[in-house]
mmCIF file of C-alpha atoms in Angstrom:
data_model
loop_
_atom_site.group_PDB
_atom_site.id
_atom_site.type_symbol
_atom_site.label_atom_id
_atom_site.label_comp_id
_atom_site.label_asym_id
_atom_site.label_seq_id
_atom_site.Cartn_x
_atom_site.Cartn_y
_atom_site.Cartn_z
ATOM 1 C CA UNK A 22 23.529 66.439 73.943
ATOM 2 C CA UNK A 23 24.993 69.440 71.761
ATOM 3 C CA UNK A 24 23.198 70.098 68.423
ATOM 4 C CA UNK A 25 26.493 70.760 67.222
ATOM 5 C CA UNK A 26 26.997 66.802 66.382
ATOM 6 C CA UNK A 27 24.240 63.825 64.734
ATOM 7 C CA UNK A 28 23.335 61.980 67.236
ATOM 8 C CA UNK A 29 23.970 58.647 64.530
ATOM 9 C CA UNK A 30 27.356 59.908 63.904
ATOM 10 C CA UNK A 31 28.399 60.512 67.515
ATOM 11 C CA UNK A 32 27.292 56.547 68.161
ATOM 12 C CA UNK A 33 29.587 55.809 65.403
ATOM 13 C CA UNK A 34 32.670 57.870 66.243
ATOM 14 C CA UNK A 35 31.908 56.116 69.983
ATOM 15 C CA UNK A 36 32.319 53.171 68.265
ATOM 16 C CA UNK A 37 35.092 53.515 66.356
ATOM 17 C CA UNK A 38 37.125 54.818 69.471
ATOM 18 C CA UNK A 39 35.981 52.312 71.371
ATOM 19 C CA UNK A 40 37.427 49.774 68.459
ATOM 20 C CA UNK A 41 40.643 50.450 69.613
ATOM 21 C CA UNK A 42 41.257 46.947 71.415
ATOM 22 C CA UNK A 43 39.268 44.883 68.889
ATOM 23 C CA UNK A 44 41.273 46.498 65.929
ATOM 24 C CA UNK A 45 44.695 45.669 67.626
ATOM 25 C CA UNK A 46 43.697 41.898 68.750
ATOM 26 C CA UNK A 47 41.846 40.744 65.810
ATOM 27 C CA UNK A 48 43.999 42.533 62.585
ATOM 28 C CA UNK A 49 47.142 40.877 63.346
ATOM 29 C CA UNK A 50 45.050 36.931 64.473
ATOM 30 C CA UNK A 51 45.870 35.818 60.717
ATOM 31 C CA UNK A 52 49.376 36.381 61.096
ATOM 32 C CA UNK A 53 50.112 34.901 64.153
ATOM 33 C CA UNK A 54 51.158 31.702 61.976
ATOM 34 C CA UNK A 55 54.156 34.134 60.213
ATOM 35 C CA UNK A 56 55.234 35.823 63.071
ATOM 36 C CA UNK A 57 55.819 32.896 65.099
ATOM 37 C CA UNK A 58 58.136 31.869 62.494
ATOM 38 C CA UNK A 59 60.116 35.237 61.759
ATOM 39 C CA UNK A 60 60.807 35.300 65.359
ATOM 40 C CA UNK A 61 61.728 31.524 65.914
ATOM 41 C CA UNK A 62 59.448 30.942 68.632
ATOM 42 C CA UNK A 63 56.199 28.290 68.931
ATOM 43 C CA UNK A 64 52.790 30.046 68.042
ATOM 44 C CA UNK A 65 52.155 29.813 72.164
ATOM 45 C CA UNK A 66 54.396 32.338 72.778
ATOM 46 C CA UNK A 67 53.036 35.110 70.076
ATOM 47 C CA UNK A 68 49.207 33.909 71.176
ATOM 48 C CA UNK A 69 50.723 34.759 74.637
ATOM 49 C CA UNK A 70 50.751 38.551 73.268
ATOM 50 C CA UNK A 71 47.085 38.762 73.265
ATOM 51 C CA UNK A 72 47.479 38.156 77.070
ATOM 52 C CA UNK A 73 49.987 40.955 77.763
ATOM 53 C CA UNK A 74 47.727 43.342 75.528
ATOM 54 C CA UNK A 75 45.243 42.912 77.638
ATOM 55 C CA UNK A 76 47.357 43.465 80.700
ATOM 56 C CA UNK A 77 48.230 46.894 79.087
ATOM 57 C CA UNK A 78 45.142 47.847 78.087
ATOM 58 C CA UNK A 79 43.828 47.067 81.679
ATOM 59 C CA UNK A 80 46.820 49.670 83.572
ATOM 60 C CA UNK A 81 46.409 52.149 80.328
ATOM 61 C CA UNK A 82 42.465 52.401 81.914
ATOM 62 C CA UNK A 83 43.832 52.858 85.746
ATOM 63 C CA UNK A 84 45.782 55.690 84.396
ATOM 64 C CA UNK A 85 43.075 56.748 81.673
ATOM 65 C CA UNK A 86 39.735 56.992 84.382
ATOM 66 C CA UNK A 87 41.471 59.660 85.934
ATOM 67 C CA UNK A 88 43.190 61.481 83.038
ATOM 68 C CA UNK A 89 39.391 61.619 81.477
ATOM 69 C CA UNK A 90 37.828 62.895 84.492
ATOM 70 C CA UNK A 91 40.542 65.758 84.915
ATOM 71 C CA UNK A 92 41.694 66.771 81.242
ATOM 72 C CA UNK A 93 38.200 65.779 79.560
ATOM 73 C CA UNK A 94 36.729 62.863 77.051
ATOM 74 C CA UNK A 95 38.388 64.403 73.564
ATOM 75 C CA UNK A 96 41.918 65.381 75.171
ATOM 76 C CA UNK A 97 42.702 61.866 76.980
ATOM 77 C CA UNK A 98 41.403 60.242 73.551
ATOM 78 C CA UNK A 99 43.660 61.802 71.133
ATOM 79 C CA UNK A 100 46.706 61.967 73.480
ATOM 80 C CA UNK A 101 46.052 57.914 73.911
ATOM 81 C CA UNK A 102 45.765 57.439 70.188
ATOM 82 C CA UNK A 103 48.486 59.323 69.606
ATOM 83 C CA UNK A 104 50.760 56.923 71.847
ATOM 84 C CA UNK A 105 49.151 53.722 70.761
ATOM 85 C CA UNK A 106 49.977 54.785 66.998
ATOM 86 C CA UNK A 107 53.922 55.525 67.964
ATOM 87 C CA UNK A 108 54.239 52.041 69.733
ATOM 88 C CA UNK A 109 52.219 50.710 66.636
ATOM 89 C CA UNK A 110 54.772 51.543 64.580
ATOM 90 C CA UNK A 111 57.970 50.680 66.927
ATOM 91 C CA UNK A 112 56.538 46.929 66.773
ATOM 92 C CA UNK A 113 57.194 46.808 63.305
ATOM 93 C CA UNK A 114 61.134 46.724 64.577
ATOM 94 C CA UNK A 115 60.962 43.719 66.266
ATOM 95 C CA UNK A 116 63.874 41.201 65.808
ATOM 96 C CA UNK A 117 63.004 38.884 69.681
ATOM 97 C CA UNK A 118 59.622 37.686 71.453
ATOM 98 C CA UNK A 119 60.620 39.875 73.974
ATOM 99 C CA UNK A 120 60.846 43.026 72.066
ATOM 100 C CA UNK A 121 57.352 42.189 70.761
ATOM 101 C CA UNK A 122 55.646 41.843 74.571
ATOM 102 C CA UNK A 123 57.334 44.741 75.495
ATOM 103 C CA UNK A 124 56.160 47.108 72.670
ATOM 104 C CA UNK A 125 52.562 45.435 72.705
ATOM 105 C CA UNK A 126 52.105 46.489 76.101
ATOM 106 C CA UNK A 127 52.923 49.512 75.646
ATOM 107 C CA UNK A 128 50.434 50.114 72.391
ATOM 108 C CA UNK A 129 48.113 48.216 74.637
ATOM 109 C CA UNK A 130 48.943 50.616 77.682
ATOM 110 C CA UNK A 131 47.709 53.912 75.211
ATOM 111 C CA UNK A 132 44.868 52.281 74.199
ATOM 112 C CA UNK A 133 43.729 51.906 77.718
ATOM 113 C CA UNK A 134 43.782 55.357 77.855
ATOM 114 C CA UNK A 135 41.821 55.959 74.687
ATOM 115 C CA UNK A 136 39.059 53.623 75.664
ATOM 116 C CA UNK A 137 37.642 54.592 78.637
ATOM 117 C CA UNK A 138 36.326 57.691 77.025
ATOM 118 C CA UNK A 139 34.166 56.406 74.982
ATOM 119 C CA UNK A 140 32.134 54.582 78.226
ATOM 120 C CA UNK A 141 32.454 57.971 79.991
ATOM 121 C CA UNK A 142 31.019 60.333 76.778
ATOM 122 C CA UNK A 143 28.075 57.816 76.622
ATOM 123 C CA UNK A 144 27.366 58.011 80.516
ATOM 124 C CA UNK A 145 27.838 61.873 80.605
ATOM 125 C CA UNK A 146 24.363 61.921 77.855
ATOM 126 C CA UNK A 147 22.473 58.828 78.436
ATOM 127 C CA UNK A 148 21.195 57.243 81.878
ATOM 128 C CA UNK A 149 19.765 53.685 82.477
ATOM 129 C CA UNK A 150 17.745 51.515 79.714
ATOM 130 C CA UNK A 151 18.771 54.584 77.450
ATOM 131 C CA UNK A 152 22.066 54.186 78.018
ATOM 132 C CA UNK A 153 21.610 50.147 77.620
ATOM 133 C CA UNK A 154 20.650 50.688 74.332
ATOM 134 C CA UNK A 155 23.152 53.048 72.946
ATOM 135 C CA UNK A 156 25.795 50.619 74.648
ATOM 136 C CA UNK A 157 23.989 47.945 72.142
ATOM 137 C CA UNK A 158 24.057 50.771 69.507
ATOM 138 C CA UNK A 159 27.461 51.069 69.525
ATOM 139 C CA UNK A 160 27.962 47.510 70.020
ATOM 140 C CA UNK A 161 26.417 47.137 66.534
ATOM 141 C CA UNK A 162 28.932 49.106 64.877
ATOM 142 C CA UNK A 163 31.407 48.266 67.080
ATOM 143 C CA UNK A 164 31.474 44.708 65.953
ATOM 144 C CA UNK A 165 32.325 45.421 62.070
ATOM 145 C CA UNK A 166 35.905 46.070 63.477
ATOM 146 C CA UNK A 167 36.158 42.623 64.641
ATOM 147 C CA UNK A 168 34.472 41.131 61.769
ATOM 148 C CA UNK A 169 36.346 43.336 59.276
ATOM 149 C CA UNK A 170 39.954 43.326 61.329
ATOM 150 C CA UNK A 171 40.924 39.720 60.463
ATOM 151 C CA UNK A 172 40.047 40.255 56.530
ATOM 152 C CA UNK A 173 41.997 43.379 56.343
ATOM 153 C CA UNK A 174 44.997 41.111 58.080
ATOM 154 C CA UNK A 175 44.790 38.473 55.934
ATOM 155 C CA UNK A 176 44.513 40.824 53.545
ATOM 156 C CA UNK A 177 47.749 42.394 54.271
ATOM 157 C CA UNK A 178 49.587 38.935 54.706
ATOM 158 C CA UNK A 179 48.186 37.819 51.850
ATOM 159 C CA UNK A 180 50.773 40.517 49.835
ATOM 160 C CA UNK A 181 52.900 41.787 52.612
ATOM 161 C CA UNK A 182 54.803 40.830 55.622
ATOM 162 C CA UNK A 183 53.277 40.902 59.044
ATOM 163 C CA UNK A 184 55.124 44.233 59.653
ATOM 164 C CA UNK A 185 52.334 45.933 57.487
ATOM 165 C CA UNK A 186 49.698 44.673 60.076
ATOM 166 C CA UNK A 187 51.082 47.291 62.297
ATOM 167 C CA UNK A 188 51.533 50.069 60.083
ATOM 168 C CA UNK A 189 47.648 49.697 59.349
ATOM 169 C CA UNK A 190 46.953 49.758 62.843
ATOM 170 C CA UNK A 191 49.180 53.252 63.039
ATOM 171 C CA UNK A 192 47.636 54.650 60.124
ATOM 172 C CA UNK A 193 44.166 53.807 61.697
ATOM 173 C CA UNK A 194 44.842 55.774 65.124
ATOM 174 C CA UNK A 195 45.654 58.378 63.543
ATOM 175 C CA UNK A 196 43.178 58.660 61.883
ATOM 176 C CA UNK A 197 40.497 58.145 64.421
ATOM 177 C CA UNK A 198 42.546 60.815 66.297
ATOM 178 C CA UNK A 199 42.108 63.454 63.577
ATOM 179 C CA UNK A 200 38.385 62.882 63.333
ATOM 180 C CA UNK A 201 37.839 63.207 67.257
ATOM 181 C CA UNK A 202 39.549 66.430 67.437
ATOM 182 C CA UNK A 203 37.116 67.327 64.248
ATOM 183 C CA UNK A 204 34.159 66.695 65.697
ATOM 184 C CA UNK A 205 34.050 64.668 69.215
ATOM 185 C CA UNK A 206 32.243 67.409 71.991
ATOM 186 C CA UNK A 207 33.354 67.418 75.059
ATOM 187 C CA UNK A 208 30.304 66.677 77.387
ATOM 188 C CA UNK A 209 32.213 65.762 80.686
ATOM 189 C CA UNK A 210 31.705 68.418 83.654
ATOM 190 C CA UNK A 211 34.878 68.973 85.904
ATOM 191 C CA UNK A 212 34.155 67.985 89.662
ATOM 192 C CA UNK A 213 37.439 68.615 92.100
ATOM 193 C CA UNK A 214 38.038 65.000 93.346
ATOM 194 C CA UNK A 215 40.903 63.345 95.013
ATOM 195 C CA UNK A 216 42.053 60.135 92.706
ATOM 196 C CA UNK A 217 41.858 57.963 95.742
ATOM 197 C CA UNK A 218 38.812 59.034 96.755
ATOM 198 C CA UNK A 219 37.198 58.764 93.511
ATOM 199 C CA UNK A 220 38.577 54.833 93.078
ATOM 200 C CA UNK A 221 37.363 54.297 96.289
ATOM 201 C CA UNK A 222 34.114 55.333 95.709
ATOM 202 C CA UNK A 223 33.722 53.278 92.626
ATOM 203 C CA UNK A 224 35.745 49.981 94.321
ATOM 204 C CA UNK A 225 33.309 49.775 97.232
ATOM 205 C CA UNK A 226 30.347 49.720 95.552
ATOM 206 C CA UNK A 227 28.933 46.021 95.922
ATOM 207 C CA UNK A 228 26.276 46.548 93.497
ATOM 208 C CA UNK A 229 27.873 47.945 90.926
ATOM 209 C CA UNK A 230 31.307 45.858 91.401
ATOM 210 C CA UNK A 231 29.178 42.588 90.655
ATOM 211 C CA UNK A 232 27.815 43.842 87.302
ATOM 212 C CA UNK A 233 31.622 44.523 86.660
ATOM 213 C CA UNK A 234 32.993 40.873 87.771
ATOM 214 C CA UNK A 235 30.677 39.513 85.456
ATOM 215 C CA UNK A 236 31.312 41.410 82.952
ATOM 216 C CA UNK A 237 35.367 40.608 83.496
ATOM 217 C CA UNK A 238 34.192 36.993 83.875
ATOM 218 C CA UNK A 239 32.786 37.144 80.592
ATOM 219 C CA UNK A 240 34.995 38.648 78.730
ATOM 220 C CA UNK A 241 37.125 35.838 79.823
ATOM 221 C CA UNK A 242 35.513 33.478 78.030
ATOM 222 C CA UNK A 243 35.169 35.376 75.297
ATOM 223 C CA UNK A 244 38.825 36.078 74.669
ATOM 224 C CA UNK A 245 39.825 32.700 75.400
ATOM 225 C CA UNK A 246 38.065 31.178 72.223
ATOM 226 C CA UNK A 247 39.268 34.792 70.278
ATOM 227 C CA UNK A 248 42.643 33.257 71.464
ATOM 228 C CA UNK A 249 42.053 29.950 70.739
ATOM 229 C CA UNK A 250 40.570 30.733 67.175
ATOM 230 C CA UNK A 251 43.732 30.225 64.617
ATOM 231 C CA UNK A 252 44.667 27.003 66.804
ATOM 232 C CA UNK A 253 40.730 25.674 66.022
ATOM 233 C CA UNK A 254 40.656 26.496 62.210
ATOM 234 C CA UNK A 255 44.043 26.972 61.140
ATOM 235 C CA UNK A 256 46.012 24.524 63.059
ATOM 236 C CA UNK A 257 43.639 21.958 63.935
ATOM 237 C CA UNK A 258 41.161 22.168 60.719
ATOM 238 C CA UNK A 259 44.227 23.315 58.358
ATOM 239 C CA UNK A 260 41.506 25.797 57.231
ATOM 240 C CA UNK A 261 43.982 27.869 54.575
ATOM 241 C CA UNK A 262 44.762 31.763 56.075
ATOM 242 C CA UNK A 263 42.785 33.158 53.175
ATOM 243 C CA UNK A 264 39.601 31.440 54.561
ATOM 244 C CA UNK A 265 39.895 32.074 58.227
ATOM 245 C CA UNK A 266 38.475 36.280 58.036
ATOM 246 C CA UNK A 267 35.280 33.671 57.081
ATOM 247 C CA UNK A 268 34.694 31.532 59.908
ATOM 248 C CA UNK A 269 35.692 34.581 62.653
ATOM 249 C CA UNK A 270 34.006 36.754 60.903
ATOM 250 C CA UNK A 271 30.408 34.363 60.745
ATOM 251 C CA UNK A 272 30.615 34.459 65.194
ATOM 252 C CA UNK A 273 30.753 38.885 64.929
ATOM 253 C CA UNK A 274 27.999 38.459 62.189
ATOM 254 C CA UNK A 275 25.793 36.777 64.665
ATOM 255 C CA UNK A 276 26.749 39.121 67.249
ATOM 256 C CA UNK A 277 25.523 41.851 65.475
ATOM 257 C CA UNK A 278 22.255 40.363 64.693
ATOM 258 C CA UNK A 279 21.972 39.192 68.265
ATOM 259 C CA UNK A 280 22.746 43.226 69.646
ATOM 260 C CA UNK A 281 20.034 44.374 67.527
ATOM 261 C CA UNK A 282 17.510 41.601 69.527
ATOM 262 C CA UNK A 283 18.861 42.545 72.938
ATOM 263 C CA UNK A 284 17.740 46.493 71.869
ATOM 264 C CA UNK A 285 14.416 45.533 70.917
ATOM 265 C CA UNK A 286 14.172 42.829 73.965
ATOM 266 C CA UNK A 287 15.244 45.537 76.137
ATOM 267 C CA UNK A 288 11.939 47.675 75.208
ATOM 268 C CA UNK A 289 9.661 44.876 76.989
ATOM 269 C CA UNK A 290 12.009 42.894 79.292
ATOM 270 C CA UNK A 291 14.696 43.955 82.517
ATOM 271 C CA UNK A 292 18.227 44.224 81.158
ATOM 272 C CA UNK A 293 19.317 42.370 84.338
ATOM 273 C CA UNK A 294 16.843 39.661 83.017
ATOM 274 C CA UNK A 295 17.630 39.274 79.601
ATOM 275 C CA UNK A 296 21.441 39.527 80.871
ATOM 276 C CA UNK A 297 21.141 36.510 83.571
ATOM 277 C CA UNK A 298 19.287 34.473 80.020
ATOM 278 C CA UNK A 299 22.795 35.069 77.819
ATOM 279 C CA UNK A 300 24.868 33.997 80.667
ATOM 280 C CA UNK A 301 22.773 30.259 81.158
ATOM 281 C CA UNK A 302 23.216 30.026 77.796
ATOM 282 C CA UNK A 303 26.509 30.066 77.453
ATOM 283 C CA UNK A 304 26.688 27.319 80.209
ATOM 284 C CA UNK A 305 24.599 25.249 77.890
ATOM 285 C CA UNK A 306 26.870 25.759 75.307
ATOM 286 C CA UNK A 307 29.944 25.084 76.964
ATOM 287 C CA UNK A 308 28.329 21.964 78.548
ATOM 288 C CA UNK A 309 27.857 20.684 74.398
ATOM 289 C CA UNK A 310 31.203 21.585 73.731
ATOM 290 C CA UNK A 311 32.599 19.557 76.619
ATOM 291 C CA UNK A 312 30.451 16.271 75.642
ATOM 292 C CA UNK A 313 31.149 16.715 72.272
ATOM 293 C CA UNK A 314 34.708 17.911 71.818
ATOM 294 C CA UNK A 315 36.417 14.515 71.650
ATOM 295 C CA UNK A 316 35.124 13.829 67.460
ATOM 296 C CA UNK A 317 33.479 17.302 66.993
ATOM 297 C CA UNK A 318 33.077 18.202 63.562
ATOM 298 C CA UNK A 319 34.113 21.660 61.680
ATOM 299 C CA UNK A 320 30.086 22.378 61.471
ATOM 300 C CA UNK A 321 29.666 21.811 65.065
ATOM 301 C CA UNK A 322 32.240 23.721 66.494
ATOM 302 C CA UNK A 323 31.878 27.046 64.283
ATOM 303 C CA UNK A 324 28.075 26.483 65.406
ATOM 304 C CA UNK A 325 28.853 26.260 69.386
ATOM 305 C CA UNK A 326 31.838 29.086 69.098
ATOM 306 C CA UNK A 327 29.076 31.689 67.399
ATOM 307 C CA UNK A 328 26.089 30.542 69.697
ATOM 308 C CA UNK A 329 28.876 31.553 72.995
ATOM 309 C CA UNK A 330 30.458 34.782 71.896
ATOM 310 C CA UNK A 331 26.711 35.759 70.231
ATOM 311 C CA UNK A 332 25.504 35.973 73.812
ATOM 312 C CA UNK A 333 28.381 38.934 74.557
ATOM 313 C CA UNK A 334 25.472 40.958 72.729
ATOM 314 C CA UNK A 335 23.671 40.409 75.738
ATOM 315 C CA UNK A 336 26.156 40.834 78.463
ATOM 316 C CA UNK A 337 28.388 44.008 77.425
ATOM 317 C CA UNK A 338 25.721 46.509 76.774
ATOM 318 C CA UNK A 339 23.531 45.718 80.320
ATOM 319 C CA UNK A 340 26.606 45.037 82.207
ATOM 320 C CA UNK A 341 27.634 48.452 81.087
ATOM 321 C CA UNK A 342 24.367 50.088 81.593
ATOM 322 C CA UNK A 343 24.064 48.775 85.072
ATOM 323 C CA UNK A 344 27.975 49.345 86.603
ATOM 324 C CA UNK A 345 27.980 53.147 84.950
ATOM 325 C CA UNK A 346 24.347 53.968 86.391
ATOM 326 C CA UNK A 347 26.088 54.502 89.527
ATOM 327 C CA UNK A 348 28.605 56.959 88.868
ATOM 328 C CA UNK A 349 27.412 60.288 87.329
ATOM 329 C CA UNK A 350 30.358 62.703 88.867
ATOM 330 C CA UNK A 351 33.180 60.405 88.336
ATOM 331 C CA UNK A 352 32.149 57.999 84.653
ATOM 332 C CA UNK A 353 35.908 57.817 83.459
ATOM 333 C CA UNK A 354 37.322 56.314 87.060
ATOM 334 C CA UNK A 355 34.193 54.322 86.941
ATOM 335 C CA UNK A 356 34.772 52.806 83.256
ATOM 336 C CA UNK A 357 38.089 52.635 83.646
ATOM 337 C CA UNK A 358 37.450 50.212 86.729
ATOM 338 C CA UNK A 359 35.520 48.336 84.262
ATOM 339 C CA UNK A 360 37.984 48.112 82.148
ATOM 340 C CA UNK A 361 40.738 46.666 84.428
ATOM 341 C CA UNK A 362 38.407 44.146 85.114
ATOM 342 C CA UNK A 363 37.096 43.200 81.690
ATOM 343 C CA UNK A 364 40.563 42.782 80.370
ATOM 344 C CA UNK A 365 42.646 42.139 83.593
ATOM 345 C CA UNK A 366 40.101 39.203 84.346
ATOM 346 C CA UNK A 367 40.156 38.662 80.319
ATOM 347 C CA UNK A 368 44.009 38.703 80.456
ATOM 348 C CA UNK A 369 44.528 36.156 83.368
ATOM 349 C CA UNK A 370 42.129 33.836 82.537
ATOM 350 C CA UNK A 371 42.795 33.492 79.378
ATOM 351 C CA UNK A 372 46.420 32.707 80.218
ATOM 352 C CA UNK A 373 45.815 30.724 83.026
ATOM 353 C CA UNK A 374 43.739 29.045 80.100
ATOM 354 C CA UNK A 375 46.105 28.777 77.219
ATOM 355 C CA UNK A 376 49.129 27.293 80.013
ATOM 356 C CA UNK A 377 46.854 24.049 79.503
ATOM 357 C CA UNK A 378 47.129 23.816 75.899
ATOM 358 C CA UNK A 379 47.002 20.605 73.918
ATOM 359 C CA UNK A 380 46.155 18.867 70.885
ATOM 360 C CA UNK A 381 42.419 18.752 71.915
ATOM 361 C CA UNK A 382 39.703 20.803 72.349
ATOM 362 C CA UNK A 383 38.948 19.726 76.270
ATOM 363 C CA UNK A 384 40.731 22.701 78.023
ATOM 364 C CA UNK A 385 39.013 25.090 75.941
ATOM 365 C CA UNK A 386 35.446 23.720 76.593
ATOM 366 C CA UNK A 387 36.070 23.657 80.326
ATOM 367 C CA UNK A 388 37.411 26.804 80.974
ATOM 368 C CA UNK A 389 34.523 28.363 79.038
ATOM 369 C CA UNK A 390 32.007 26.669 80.613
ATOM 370 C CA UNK A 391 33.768 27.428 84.175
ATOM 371 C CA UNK A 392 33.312 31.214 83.718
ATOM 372 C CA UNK A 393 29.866 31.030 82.305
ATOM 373 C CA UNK A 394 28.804 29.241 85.649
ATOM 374 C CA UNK A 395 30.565 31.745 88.036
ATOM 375 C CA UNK A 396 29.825 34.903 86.002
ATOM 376 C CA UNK A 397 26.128 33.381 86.827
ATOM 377 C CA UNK A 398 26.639 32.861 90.108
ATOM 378 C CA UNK A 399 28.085 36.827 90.532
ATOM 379 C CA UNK A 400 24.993 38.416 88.734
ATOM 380 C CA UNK A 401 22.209 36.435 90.038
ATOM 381 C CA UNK A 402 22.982 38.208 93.462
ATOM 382 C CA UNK A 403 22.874 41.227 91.780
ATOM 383 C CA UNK A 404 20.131 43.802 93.619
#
């Protein structure tokens, strides 16, 4: 690594960058409520959005791999940012549902492309457990934006209109984008590859394409109850908006605490070990949740939601570790792959998920405990 930059502060400007899809999901969750109703639609269609984000953010990495591995980690990031904070601010405009989706994606689509460099920068320095623990590293501080996101939103509904949620969210790219051209160092190293080539390298590795299922699997589950979290508290447990930053923010509190056990697990124990552990138990939980979801109670269910999305400190960091190990010459097509599949998967499972929507809890417990039990049976074959 260049002396020119702390190594602390280079984890947390990774992290920050890499906040870029947390920050635009999780600000705008409290408001979901007020925009369904300024645009006349049922809250469905605007948690819908979260879906088509995801589908942006998934292309934005097909087109940001590449764009990394040519043009370089700091470049790609700030032209990204610089696009997701234009389309940040067009949202604002939006008078239809439609006009939302479309501008979404395309904020979404940018901060694809800002993203994958942040995977790619950590893989150009660090290599195997190393680089398992750095993921978890930035995991740590990676997970105040989701913690701190839906405070600052209710924050800003509390006083404004839900058109302020996505000036914030311009204001903060550019931000981040003035601070990486400060002080982000490049660190790729230019190799002459054909596109193709490169994605077919990465695509046809069986190894490293099942640590990258499961991690898509995963992150299924996990966006499904991010998805599902203003229906639970707001909607179901008429928690008021004021209170909900609270209960989201107690499941990215344990996550924290549980990234800074899989960092000191991972200097006695097999990340691929400790990895397979989080996934069985998630099944576990998601097996409670499905026995219990008919009279659960408030306690319960904020208890079984932070138990499942604690065990993401487990999963992102190794899966990351392991899928990126395999790919020194071409990181950004390789995280970028990840990508698509972490929020492509995340994307169509969680829709796929929310079509089944009801008054009860059922459809979210089995869907959950579905993709805990095939993300298992992926990684378990894992050599």
């Amino acid at each position: 690594m260049r002396k020119s930059i702390n190594h602390l502060y280079l984890i947390v400007l990774l992290s920050i960058l890499s906040s870029v899809a947390p920050m635009g999901i999780d600000t705008y969750l409290p408001s979901i409520p007020e925009i369904a109703k300024s645009l006349y639609v049922s809250i469905d269609k605007i948690e819908l959005s979260l879906s088509i984000f995801l589908i942006g953010f998934s292309i934005g990495q097909i087109f940001g791999g590449p764009i990394s591995d040519k043009y370089g980690r700091k470049l790609s990031s700030i032209f990204g940012l610089l696009g997701y904070a234009l389309f940040s601010f067009i949202i604002i405009f939006s008078t239809t549902i439609y006009e939302l989706w479309i501008y979404r994606f395309f904020e979404a689509f940018f901060g694809g492309i800002v993203v994958v460099n942040a995977a790619a920068a950590v893989r150009d320095r660090f290599h195997g457990a190393e680089a398992a623990k750095v993921f978890s590293l930035i995991g740590i501080v990676r997970s105040l934006a989701p913690l701190l996101a839906p405070a600052i939103g209710a924050f800003i509904i509390h006083f404004f209109s839900w058109e302020a949620v996505f000036i914030f969210l311009t204001l903060y790219a550019l931000v981040v984008a003035f601070f990486i051209y400060k002080d982000l160092p490049e660190s790729y190293t230019y190799v002459k590859q054909n596109i193709f080539e490169s994605y077919k390298i990465v695509l046809t590795h069986k190894t490293a394409m099942k640590a990258m299922l499961t991690l898509g699997f995963s992150f299924g589950g996990f966006f499904i109850i991010i998805a599902k979290t203003s229906f639970i508290y707001i909607e179901h447990f008429k928690i008021p908006t004021d209170y909900f930053p609270f209960f989201f923010g107690i499941n990215f509190i344990l996550l924290v605490l549980m990234i800074k056990v899989n960092v000191n697990l991972l200097k006695k124990y097999n990340d691929l070990l400790i990895l397979k552990t989080a996934i069985f138990v998630q099944i576990v939980v998601g097996i409670i949740f499905i026995l219990t979801q008919e009279n659960i109670s408030l306690i319960l269910i904020v208890i079984l939601i932070a138990s499942y999305m604690s065990m993401m400190a487990f999963i992102f960091g190794n899966c990351m570790a392991l899928a990126l190990e395999h790919f020194p010459k071409n990181a950004g097509v390789a995280s970028g792959v990840i990508g698509v599949l972490q929020f492509g998967l995340g994307a169509i499972i969680s829709s796929i998920a929310l079509s089944y929507h009801n008054d009860t809890f059922l459809p979210i417990a089995l869907s959950i405990t579905f993709i805990s039990i095939i993300s298992f049976l992926i990684i378990r074959t894992y050599k």
